Amino acid sequence: FAKDWSQQFGFLGSVLNVFMGVFDGIWTAVKGVLSGVIDFVKGVFSGDWDRAWNGIKEIVNGVLDGIQKAFDAVSKFLKNIFTRDWSQSLGAVGNILNGLFKTISGVWNSVEKIFKGVISFVKNVFAGDWKGAWNSVKDIFKGVFDALVSIAKAPLNLIIGVINGLIDGINW
């Protein structure tokens, strides 16, 4: 599933990349859940409670890994939209969009950091890694504060976009 279809098909290829990434995430989750269920059932019926517990951990990790892969595919697509220089194709209006998308990109990066922190936290809790869980909590809060900073910068980015649009209009 790792092929980058956007090289051959442009925007439609980017959309295909998202669907393939989401499908890959779902497939990863299904494999992890099935493997975990098998280990859990074997552990329960054999009285091997460590194996049963490991089966539960496999189920949780499989679901979280699948969600992470699907989220990463969508995130890559959105980042390509947010980081593109829209002024090259839309002129002065593109400058305003660039300012807007810079804010959205900052917020999205923060949401991504929060999301990855939550997944990491759950994985670390199930693994018994309390230091890792604490670091995940710190990452979550850093993501929240980064989002607030991005939102606070929104008016400034919009003003910069408008000024760049006016300059492009004058130079045109």
PDB file of C-alpha atoms in Angstrom:
ATOM      1  CA  PHE A   1       0.000   0.000   0.000  1.00  0.00           C
ATOM      2  CA  ALA A   2       3.026   2.283   0.140  1.00  0.00           C
ATOM      3  CA  LYS A   3       2.891   3.426  -3.498  1.00  0.00           C
ATOM      4  CA  ASP A   4       2.412   7.170  -3.951  1.00  0.00           C
ATOM      5  CA  TRP A   5      -0.321   7.470  -6.582  1.00  0.00           C
ATOM      6  CA  SER A   6      -0.168  11.278  -6.646  1.00  0.00           C
ATOM      7  CA  GLN A   7       2.993  11.090  -8.786  1.00  0.00           C
ATOM      8  CA  GLN A   8       1.005   9.555 -11.645  1.00  0.00           C
ATOM      9  CA  PHE A   9      -2.526  10.881 -11.138  1.00  0.00           C
ATOM     10  CA  GLY A  10      -2.118  14.253  -9.400  1.00  0.00           C
ATOM     11  CA  PHE A  11      -4.984  15.225  -7.105  1.00  0.00           C
ATOM     12  CA  LEU A  12      -6.968  12.050  -7.848  1.00  0.00           C
ATOM     13  CA  GLY A  13      -3.864  10.074  -6.929  1.00  0.00           C
ATOM     14  CA  SER A  14      -3.696  11.951  -3.623  1.00  0.00           C
ATOM     15  CA  VAL A  15      -7.303  11.009  -2.923  1.00  0.00           C
ATOM     16  CA  LEU A  16      -6.479   7.394  -3.824  1.00  0.00           C
ATOM     17  CA  ASN A  17      -3.542   7.549  -1.392  1.00  0.00           C
ATOM     18  CA  VAL A  18      -5.965   8.525   1.376  1.00  0.00           C
ATOM     19  CA  PHE A  19      -8.322   5.639   0.600  1.00  0.00           C
ATOM     20  CA  MET A  20      -5.432   3.176   0.408  1.00  0.00           C
ATOM     21  CA  GLY A  21      -4.027   4.474   3.700  1.00  0.00           C
ATOM     22  CA  VAL A  22      -7.394   4.168   5.418  1.00  0.00           C
ATOM     23  CA  PHE A  23      -7.829   0.651   4.017  1.00  0.00           C
ATOM     24  CA  ASP A  24      -4.318  -0.230   5.233  1.00  0.00           C
ATOM     25  CA  GLY A  25      -5.265   1.061   8.676  1.00  0.00           C
ATOM     26  CA  ILE A  26      -8.443  -1.007   8.730  1.00  0.00           C
ATOM     27  CA  TRP A  27      -6.534  -4.102   7.601  1.00  0.00           C
ATOM     28  CA  THR A  28      -3.901  -3.546  10.312  1.00  0.00           C
ATOM     29  CA  ALA A  29      -6.653  -3.264  12.923  1.00  0.00           C
ATOM     30  CA  VAL A  30      -8.396  -6.422  11.707  1.00  0.00           C
ATOM     31  CA  LYS A  31      -5.147  -8.436  11.803  1.00  0.00           C
ATOM     32  CA  GLY A  32      -4.309  -7.172  15.296  1.00  0.00           C
ATOM     33  CA  VAL A  33      -7.792  -7.860  16.631  1.00  0.00           C
ATOM     34  CA  LEU A  34      -7.925 -11.371  15.151  1.00  0.00           C
ATOM     35  CA  SER A  35      -4.496 -12.236  16.506  1.00  0.00           C
ATOM     36  CA  GLY A  36      -5.445 -10.855  19.902  1.00  0.00           C
ATOM     37  CA  VAL A  37      -8.769 -12.697  20.010  1.00  0.00           C
ATOM     38  CA  ILE A  38      -7.040 -15.989  19.177  1.00  0.00           C
ATOM     39  CA  ASP A  39      -4.454 -15.481  21.936  1.00  0.00           C
ATOM     40  CA  PHE A  40      -7.143 -14.393  24.394  1.00  0.00           C
ATOM     41  CA  VAL A  41      -9.336 -17.431  23.707  1.00  0.00           C
ATOM     42  CA  LYS A  42      -6.367 -19.824  23.855  1.00  0.00           C
ATOM     43  CA  GLY A  43      -5.267 -18.231  27.128  1.00  0.00           C
ATOM     44  CA  VAL A  44      -8.724 -18.429  28.700  1.00  0.00           C
ATOM     45  CA  PHE A  45      -9.330 -22.056  27.705  1.00  0.00           C
ATOM     46  CA  SER A  46      -5.845 -23.181  28.740  1.00  0.00           C
ATOM     47  CA  GLY A  47      -5.876 -21.211  31.987  1.00  0.00           C
ATOM     48  CA  ASP A  48      -2.871 -19.168  30.818  1.00  0.00           C
ATOM     49  CA  TRP A  49      -3.981 -15.773  32.076  1.00  0.00           C
ATOM     50  CA  ASP A  50      -0.795 -14.068  30.924  1.00  0.00           C
ATOM     51  CA  ARG A  51      -1.566 -15.159  27.378  1.00  0.00           C
ATOM     52  CA  ALA A  52      -5.169 -13.989  27.749  1.00  0.00           C
ATOM     53  CA  TRP A  53      -3.974 -10.579  28.985  1.00  0.00           C
ATOM     54  CA  ASN A  54      -1.473 -10.375  26.126  1.00  0.00           C
ATOM     55  CA  GLY A  55      -4.373 -11.139  23.763  1.00  0.00           C
ATOM     56  CA  ILE A  56      -6.281  -8.161  25.149  1.00  0.00           C
ATOM     57  CA  LYS A  57      -3.204  -5.981  24.690  1.00  0.00           C
ATOM     58  CA  GLU A  58      -2.862  -7.230  21.091  1.00  0.00           C
ATOM     59  CA  ILE A  59      -6.483  -6.301  20.419  1.00  0.00           C
ATOM     60  CA  VAL A  60      -6.027  -2.791  21.809  1.00  0.00           C
ATOM     61  CA  ASN A  61      -2.716  -2.273  20.001  1.00  0.00           C
ATOM     62  CA  GLY A  62      -4.161  -3.599  16.734  1.00  0.00           C
ATOM     63  CA  VAL A  63      -7.071  -1.180  16.877  1.00  0.00           C
ATOM     64  CA  LEU A  64      -4.834   1.746  17.846  1.00  0.00           C
ATOM     65  CA  ASP A  65      -2.255   0.943  15.152  1.00  0.00           C
ATOM     66  CA  GLY A  66      -5.028   0.763  12.562  1.00  0.00           C
ATOM     67  CA  ILE A  67      -6.506   4.068  13.666  1.00  0.00           C
ATOM     68  CA  GLN A  68      -3.039   5.627  13.595  1.00  0.00           C
ATOM     69  CA  LYS A  69      -2.367   4.450  10.012  1.00  0.00           C
ATOM     70  CA  ALA A  70      -5.726   5.726   8.781  1.00  0.00           C
ATOM     71  CA  PHE A  71      -5.226   9.048  10.568  1.00  0.00           C
ATOM     72  CA  ASP A  72      -1.722   9.409   9.105  1.00  0.00           C
ATOM     73  CA  ALA A  73      -3.065   8.930   5.561  1.00  0.00           C
ATOM     74  CA  VAL A  74      -5.703  11.627   6.033  1.00  0.00           C
ATOM     75  CA  SER A  75      -3.197  13.899   7.761  1.00  0.00           C
ATOM     76  CA  LYS A  76      -0.683  13.650   4.919  1.00  0.00           C
ATOM     77  CA  PHE A  77      -3.393  14.602   2.421  1.00  0.00           C
ATOM     78  CA  LEU A  78      -4.517  17.603   4.466  1.00  0.00           C
ATOM     79  CA  LYS A  79      -0.955  18.796   5.062  1.00  0.00           C
ATOM     80  CA  ASN A  80      -0.364  18.815   1.307  1.00  0.00           C
ATOM     81  CA  ILE A  81      -3.378  21.082   0.906  1.00  0.00           C
ATOM     82  CA  PHE A  82      -2.422  23.371   3.794  1.00  0.00           C
ATOM     83  CA  THR A  83       1.247  23.779   2.831  1.00  0.00           C
ATOM     84  CA  ARG A  84       0.739  24.402  -0.881  1.00  0.00           C
ATOM     85  CA  ASP A  85       1.464  27.924  -2.131  1.00  0.00           C
ATOM     86  CA  TRP A  86      -1.980  28.898  -3.371  1.00  0.00           C
ATOM     87  CA  SER A  87      -0.811  32.313  -4.606  1.00  0.00           C
ATOM     88  CA  GLN A  88       0.838  30.615  -7.599  1.00  0.00           C
ATOM     89  CA  SER A  89      -2.493  29.362  -8.902  1.00  0.00           C
ATOM     90  CA  LEU A  90      -4.961  31.874  -7.412  1.00  0.00           C
ATOM     91  CA  GLY A  91      -2.933  35.086  -7.245  1.00  0.00           C
ATOM     92  CA  ALA A  92      -4.021  37.618  -4.616  1.00  0.00           C
ATOM     93  CA  VAL A  93      -6.818  35.381  -3.323  1.00  0.00           C
ATOM     94  CA  GLY A  94      -4.208  32.645  -2.911  1.00  0.00           C
ATOM     95  CA  ASN A  95      -2.249  34.862  -0.534  1.00  0.00           C
ATOM     96  CA  ILE A  96      -5.288  35.181   1.699  1.00  0.00           C
ATOM     97  CA  LEU A  97      -5.798  31.413   1.529  1.00  0.00           C
ATOM     98  CA  ASN A  98      -2.121  30.902   2.413  1.00  0.00           C
ATOM     99  CA  GLY A  99      -2.616  32.958   5.575  1.00  0.00           C
ATOM    100  CA  LEU A 100      -5.767  31.069   6.468  1.00  0.00           C
ATOM    101  CA  PHE A 101      -4.234  27.684   5.734  1.00  0.00           C
ATOM    102  CA  LYS A 102      -1.158  28.530   7.799  1.00  0.00           C
ATOM    103  CA  THR A 103      -3.433  28.866  10.820  1.00  0.00           C
ATOM    104  CA  ILE A 104      -5.397  25.734   9.946  1.00  0.00           C
ATOM    105  CA  SER A 105      -2.131  23.854   9.447  1.00  0.00           C
ATOM    106  CA  GLY A 106      -0.902  24.900  12.889  1.00  0.00           C
ATOM    107  CA  VAL A 107      -4.147  23.794  14.497  1.00  0.00           C
ATOM    108  CA  TRP A 108      -4.106  20.520  12.532  1.00  0.00           C
ATOM    109  CA  ASN A 109      -0.522  19.807  13.626  1.00  0.00           C
ATOM    110  CA  SER A 110      -1.641  20.351  17.206  1.00  0.00           C
ATOM    111  CA  VAL A 111      -4.639  18.054  16.791  1.00  0.00           C
ATOM    112  CA  GLU A 112      -2.298  15.445  15.346  1.00  0.00           C
ATOM    113  CA  LYS A 113       0.027  15.808  18.339  1.00  0.00           C
ATOM    114  CA  ILE A 114      -2.916  15.417  20.732  1.00  0.00           C
ATOM    115  CA  PHE A 115      -4.240  12.388  18.839  1.00  0.00           C
ATOM    116  CA  LYS A 116      -0.843  10.667  18.760  1.00  0.00           C
ATOM    117  CA  GLY A 117      -0.399  11.472  22.447  1.00  0.00           C
ATOM    118  CA  VAL A 118      -3.714   9.815  23.323  1.00  0.00           C
ATOM    119  CA  ILE A 119      -2.835   6.695  21.319  1.00  0.00           C
ATOM    120  CA  SER A 120       0.609   6.563  22.876  1.00  0.00           C
ATOM    121  CA  PHE A 121      -0.884   7.030  26.345  1.00  0.00           C
ATOM    122  CA  VAL A 122      -3.286   4.107  25.937  1.00  0.00           C
ATOM    123  CA  LYS A 123      -0.551   1.865  24.515  1.00  0.00           C
ATOM    124  CA  ASN A 124       1.821   2.763  27.344  1.00  0.00           C
ATOM    125  CA  VAL A 125      -0.828   2.131  29.999  1.00  0.00           C
ATOM    126  CA  PHE A 126      -1.548  -1.325  28.569  1.00  0.00           C
ATOM    127  CA  ALA A 127       2.206  -2.024  28.378  1.00  0.00           C
ATOM    128  CA  GLY A 128       2.697  -0.885  31.982  1.00  0.00           C
ATOM    129  CA  ASP A 129       5.108   1.854  30.864  1.00  0.00           C
ATOM    130  CA  TRP A 130       4.128   4.612  33.290  1.00  0.00           C
ATOM    131  CA  LYS A 131       6.978   6.920  32.328  1.00  0.00           C
ATOM    132  CA  GLY A 132       5.918   6.649  28.689  1.00  0.00           C
ATOM    133  CA  ALA A 133       2.304   7.281  29.708  1.00  0.00           C
ATOM    134  CA  TRP A 134       3.338  10.427  31.571  1.00  0.00           C
ATOM    135  CA  ASN A 135       5.344  11.636  28.559  1.00  0.00           C
ATOM    136  CA  SER A 136       2.247  11.045  26.428  1.00  0.00           C
ATOM    137  CA  VAL A 137       0.172  13.194  28.789  1.00  0.00           C
ATOM    138  CA  LYS A 138       2.774  15.955  28.429  1.00  0.00           C
ATOM    139  CA  ASP A 139       2.576  15.617  24.629  1.00  0.00           C
ATOM    140  CA  ILE A 140      -1.216  15.939  24.791  1.00  0.00           C
ATOM    141  CA  PHE A 141      -0.999  19.165  26.788  1.00  0.00           C
ATOM    142  CA  LYS A 142       1.724  20.515  24.491  1.00  0.00           C
ATOM    143  CA  GLY A 143      -0.611  19.854  21.564  1.00  0.00           C
ATOM    144  CA  VAL A 144      -3.434  21.723  23.309  1.00  0.00           C
ATOM    145  CA  PHE A 145      -1.235  24.747  24.010  1.00  0.00           C
ATOM    146  CA  ASP A 146       0.204  24.704  20.476  1.00  0.00           C
ATOM    147  CA  ALA A 147      -3.367  24.783  19.135  1.00  0.00           C
ATOM    148  CA  LEU A 148      -4.158  27.798  21.302  1.00  0.00           C
ATOM    149  CA  VAL A 149      -1.040  29.576  20.013  1.00  0.00           C
ATOM    150  CA  SER A 150      -2.016  28.811  16.398  1.00  0.00           C
ATOM    151  CA  ILE A 151      -5.502  30.175  16.995  1.00  0.00           C
ATOM    152  CA  ALA A 152      -4.056  33.305  18.605  1.00  0.00           C
ATOM    153  CA  LYS A 153      -1.864  33.851  15.526  1.00  0.00           C
ATOM    154  CA  ALA A 154      -4.845  33.529  13.145  1.00  0.00           C
ATOM    155  CA  PRO A 155      -5.628  37.251  12.816  1.00  0.00           C
ATOM    156  CA  LEU A 156      -1.960  38.054  12.181  1.00  0.00           C
ATOM    157  CA  ASN A 157      -1.675  35.375   9.488  1.00  0.00           C
ATOM    158  CA  LEU A 158      -4.846  36.649   7.832  1.00  0.00           C
ATOM    159  CA  ILE A 159      -3.556  40.239   7.839  1.00  0.00           C
ATOM    160  CA  ILE A 160      -0.247  39.087   6.338  1.00  0.00           C
ATOM    161  CA  GLY A 161      -2.174  37.209   3.641  1.00  0.00           C
ATOM    162  CA  VAL A 162      -4.262  40.281   2.807  1.00  0.00           C
ATOM    163  CA  ILE A 163      -1.155  42.505   2.646  1.00  0.00           C
ATOM    164  CA  ASN A 164       0.593  40.007   0.361  1.00  0.00           C
ATOM    165  CA  GLY A 165      -2.531  39.910  -1.801  1.00  0.00           C
ATOM    166  CA  LEU A 166      -2.543  43.716  -2.046  1.00  0.00           C
ATOM    167  CA  ILE A 167       1.151  43.750  -2.968  1.00  0.00           C
ATOM    168  CA  ASP A 168       0.543  41.128  -5.652  1.00  0.00           C
ATOM    169  CA  GLY A 169      -2.375  43.216  -6.923  1.00  0.00           C
ATOM    170  CA  ILE A 170      -0.150  46.291  -7.176  1.00  0.00           C
ATOM    171  CA  ASN A 171       2.611  44.313  -8.923  1.00  0.00           C
ATOM    172  CA  TRP A 172       0.170  42.834 -11.395  1.00  0.00           C
TER     173      TRP A 172
END
